[in-house]
CSV table of C-alpha atoms in Angstrom, one decimal:
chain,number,residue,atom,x,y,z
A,27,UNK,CA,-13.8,-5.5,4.5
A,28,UNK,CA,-10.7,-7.5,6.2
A,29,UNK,CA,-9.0,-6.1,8.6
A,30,UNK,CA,-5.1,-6.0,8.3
A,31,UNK,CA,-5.2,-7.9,11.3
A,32,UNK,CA,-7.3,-10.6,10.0
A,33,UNK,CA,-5.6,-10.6,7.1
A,34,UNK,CA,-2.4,-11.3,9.2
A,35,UNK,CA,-3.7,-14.4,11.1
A,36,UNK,CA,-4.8,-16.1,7.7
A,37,UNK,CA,-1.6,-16.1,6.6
A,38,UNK,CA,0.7,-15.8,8.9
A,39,UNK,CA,1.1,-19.6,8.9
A,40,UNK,CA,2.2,-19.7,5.4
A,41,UNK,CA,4.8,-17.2,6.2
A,42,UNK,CA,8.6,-18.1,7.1
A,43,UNK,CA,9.4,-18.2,10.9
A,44,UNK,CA,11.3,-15.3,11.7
A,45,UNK,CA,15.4,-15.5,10.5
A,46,UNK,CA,14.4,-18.0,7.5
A,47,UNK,CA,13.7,-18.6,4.4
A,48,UNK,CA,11.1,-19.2,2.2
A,49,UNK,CA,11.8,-22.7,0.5
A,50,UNK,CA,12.0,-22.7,-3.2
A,51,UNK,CA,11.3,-25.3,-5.6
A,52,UNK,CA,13.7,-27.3,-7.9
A,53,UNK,CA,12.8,-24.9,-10.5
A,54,UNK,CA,13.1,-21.4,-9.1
A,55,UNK,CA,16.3,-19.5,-9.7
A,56,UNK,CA,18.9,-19.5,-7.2
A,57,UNK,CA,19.7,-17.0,-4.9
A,58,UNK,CA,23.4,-15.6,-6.1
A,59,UNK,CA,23.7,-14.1,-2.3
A,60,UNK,CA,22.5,-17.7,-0.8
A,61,UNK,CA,21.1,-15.8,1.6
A,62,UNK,CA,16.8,-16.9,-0.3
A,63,UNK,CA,17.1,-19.9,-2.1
A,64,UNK,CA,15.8,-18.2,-5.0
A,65,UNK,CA,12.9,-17.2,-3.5
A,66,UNK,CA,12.9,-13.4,-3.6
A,67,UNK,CA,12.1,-13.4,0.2
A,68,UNK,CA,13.3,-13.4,3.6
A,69,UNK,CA,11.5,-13.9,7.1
A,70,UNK,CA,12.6,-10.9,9.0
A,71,UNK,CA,14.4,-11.8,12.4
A,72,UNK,CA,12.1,-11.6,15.4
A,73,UNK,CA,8.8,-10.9,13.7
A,74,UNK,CA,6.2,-12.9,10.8
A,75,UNK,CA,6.8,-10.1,8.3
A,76,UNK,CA,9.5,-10.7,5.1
A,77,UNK,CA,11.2,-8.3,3.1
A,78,UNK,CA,12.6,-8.8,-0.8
A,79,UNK,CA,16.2,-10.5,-0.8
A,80,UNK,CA,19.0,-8.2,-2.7
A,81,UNK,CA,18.9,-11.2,-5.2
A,82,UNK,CA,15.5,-9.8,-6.6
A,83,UNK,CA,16.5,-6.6,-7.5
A,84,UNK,CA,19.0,-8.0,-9.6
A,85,UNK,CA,17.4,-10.3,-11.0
A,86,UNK,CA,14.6,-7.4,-12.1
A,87,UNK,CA,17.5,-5.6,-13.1
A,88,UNK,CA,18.4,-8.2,-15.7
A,89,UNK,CA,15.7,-8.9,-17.2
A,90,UNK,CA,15.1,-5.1,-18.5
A,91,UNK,CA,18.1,-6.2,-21.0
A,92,UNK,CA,18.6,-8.7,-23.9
A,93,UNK,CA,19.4,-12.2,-22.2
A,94,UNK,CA,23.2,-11.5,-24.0
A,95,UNK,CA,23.6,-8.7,-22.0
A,96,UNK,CA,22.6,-9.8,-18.6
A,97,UNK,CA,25.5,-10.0,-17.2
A,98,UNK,CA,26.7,-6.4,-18.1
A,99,UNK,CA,28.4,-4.6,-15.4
A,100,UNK,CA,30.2,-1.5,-15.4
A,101,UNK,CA,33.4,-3.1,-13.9
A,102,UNK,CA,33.6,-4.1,-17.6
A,103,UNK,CA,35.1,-0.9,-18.7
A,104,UNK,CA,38.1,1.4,-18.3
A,105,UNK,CA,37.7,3.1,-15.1
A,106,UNK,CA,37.6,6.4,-16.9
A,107,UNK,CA,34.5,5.6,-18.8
A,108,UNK,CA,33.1,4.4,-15.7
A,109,UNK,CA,34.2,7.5,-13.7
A,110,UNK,CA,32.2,9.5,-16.9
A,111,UNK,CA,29.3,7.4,-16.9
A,112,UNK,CA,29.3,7.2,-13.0
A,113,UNK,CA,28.8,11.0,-12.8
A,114,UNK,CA,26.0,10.8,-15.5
A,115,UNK,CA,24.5,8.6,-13.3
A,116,UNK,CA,24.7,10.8,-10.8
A,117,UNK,CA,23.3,13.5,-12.5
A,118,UNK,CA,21.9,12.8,-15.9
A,119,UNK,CA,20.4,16.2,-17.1
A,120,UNK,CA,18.8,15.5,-20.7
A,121,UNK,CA,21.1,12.3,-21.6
A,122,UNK,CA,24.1,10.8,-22.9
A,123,UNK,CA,24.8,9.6,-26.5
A,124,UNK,CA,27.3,6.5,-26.3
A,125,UNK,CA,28.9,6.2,-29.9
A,126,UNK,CA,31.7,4.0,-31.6
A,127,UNK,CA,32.3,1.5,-33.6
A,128,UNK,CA,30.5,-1.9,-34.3
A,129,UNK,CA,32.0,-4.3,-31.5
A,130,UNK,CA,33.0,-1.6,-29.0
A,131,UNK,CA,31.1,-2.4,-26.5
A,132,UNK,CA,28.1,0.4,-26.7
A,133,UNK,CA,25.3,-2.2,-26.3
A,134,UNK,CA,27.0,-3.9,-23.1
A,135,UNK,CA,27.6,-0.3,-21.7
A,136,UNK,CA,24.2,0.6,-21.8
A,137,UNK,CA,22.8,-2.8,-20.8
A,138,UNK,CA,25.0,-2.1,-17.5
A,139,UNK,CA,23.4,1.8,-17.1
A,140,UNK,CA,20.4,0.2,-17.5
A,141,UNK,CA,20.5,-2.8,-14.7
A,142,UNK,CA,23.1,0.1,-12.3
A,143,UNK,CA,20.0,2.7,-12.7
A,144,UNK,CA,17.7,-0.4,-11.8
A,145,UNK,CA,19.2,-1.6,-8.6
A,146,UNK,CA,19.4,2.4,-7.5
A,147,UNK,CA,15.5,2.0,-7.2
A,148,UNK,CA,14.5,3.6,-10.6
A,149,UNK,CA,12.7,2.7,-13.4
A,150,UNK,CA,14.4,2.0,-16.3
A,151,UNK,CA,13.3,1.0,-20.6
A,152,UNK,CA,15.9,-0.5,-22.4
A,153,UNK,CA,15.1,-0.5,-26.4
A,154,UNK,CA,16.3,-1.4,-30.0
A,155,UNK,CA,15.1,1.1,-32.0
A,156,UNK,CA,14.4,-0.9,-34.9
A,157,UNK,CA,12.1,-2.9,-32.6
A,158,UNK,CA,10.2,0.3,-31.9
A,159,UNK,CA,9.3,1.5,-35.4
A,160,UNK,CA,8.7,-2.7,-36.1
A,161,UNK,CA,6.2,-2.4,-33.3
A,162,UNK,CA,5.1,1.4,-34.7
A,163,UNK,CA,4.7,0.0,-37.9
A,164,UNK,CA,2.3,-3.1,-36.2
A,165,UNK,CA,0.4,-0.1,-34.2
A,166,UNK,CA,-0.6,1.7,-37.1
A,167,UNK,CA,-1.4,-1.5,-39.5
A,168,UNK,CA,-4.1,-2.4,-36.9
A,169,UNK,CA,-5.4,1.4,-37.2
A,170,UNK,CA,-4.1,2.7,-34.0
A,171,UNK,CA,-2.4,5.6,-33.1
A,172,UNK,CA,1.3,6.0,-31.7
A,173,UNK,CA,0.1,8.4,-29.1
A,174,UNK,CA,0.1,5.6,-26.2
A,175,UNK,CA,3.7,4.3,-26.7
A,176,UNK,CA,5.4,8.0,-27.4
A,177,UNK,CA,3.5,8.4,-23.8
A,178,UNK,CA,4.9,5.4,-22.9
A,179,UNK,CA,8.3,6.1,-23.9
A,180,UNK,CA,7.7,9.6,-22.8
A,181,UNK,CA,7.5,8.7,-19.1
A,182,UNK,CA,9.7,6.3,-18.2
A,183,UNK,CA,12.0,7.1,-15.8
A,184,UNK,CA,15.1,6.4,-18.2
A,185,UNK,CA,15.1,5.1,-21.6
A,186,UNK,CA,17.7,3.4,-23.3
A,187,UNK,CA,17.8,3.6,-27.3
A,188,UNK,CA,19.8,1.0,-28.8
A,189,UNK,CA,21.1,1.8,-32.2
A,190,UNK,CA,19.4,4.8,-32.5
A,191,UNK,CA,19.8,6.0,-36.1
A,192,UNK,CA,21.8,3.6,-37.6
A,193,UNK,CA,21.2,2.7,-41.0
A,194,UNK,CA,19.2,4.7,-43.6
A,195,UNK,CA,16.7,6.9,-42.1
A,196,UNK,CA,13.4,6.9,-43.7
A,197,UNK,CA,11.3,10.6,-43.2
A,198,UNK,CA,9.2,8.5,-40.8
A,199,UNK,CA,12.2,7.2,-38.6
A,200,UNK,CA,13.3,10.8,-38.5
A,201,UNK,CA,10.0,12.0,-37.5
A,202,UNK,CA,9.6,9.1,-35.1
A,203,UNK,CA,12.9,9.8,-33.3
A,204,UNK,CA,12.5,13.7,-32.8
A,205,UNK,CA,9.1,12.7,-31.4
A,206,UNK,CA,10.9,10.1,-29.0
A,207,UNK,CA,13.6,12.8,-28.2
A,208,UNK,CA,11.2,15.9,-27.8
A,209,UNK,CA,8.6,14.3,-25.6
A,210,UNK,CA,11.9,13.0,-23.2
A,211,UNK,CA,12.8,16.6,-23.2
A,212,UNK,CA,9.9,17.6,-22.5
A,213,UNK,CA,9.3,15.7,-19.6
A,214,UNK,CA,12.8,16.1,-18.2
A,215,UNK,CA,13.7,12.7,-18.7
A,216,UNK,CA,17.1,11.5,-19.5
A,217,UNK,CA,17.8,9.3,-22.6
């Protein structure tokens, strides 16, 4: 087995000199802090070790969430809904229902819980519901069982249902989403 050390001195050489960056290539994103060049990575000042530029977290953040919504932030909204949904943050307990009507803005305001829950370091799910029971429905046409995404969904950190019973329900739906719900519960996690 290689030692740490060895491991080191084999790349050390490929690693950026201490207070630089890693050069990117034409292609990688850019850095939104310019402090990476899109990289992901900085050379830590005085030694051969890097550490993840802020611009990675973000960019992790966003792509939890529907390209549309990428750019959700909660500076969007009244500073009362942000003042509610900052203390839910804060302490979420079993979860929050965010309801309205079409065009108000539910979708964005749960894209930006999403990426704010993100950047704090946890882990985060952000899903339509209609895409669940579409990918249910896929799950069970190639004789498999639902038990390993209800796990799944059961132990993320936080999950995010979007559109969660709208429409006609059908008796599997129903089921479906008290299973969703109950094994969240269950597993103290908010949703």
């Amino acid at each position: 087995m290689e030692s740490a050390k060895a491991i080191l001195d084999r790349v050390a050489p490929s690693l950026p000199k201490p207070g630089s960056t890693i050069r990117s290539s034409p292609s990688s994103p850019k850095c939104e802090f310019g402090e990476c060049e899109g990289t992901g990575w900085l050379g830590l000042e005085g030694s051969n070790a890097v550490r993840r530029c802020r611009c990675y977290a973000y960019r992790k953040a966003r792509s939890l969430v529907p390209a549309r919504y990428r750019r959700a932030d909660l500076g969007d909204f009244k500073p009362a809904v942000v003042e509610i949904v900052t203390a839910w943050l804060d302490s979420p307990g079993d979860g929050l229902m965010i309801q309205g009507p079409v065009g108000t803005g539910k979708t964005h305001l749960g894209c930006a819980l999403v990426m704010r829950w993100s950047l704090r370091g946890g882990a985060a799910y952000f899903a339509s519901v209609g895409a669940l029971y579409v990918r249910l429905r896929d799950i069970f046409s190639q004789g498999g069982s639902e038990l390993e995404l209800m796990q799944d969904l059961a132990g993320v950190e936080l999950l995010m249902l979007d559109d969660f019973c709208s429409g006609g329900l059908t008796d599997f739906e129903r089921r479906t989403a008290l299973a969703i719900l109950d094994g969240r519960l269950n597993a103290l996690r908010p949703t």
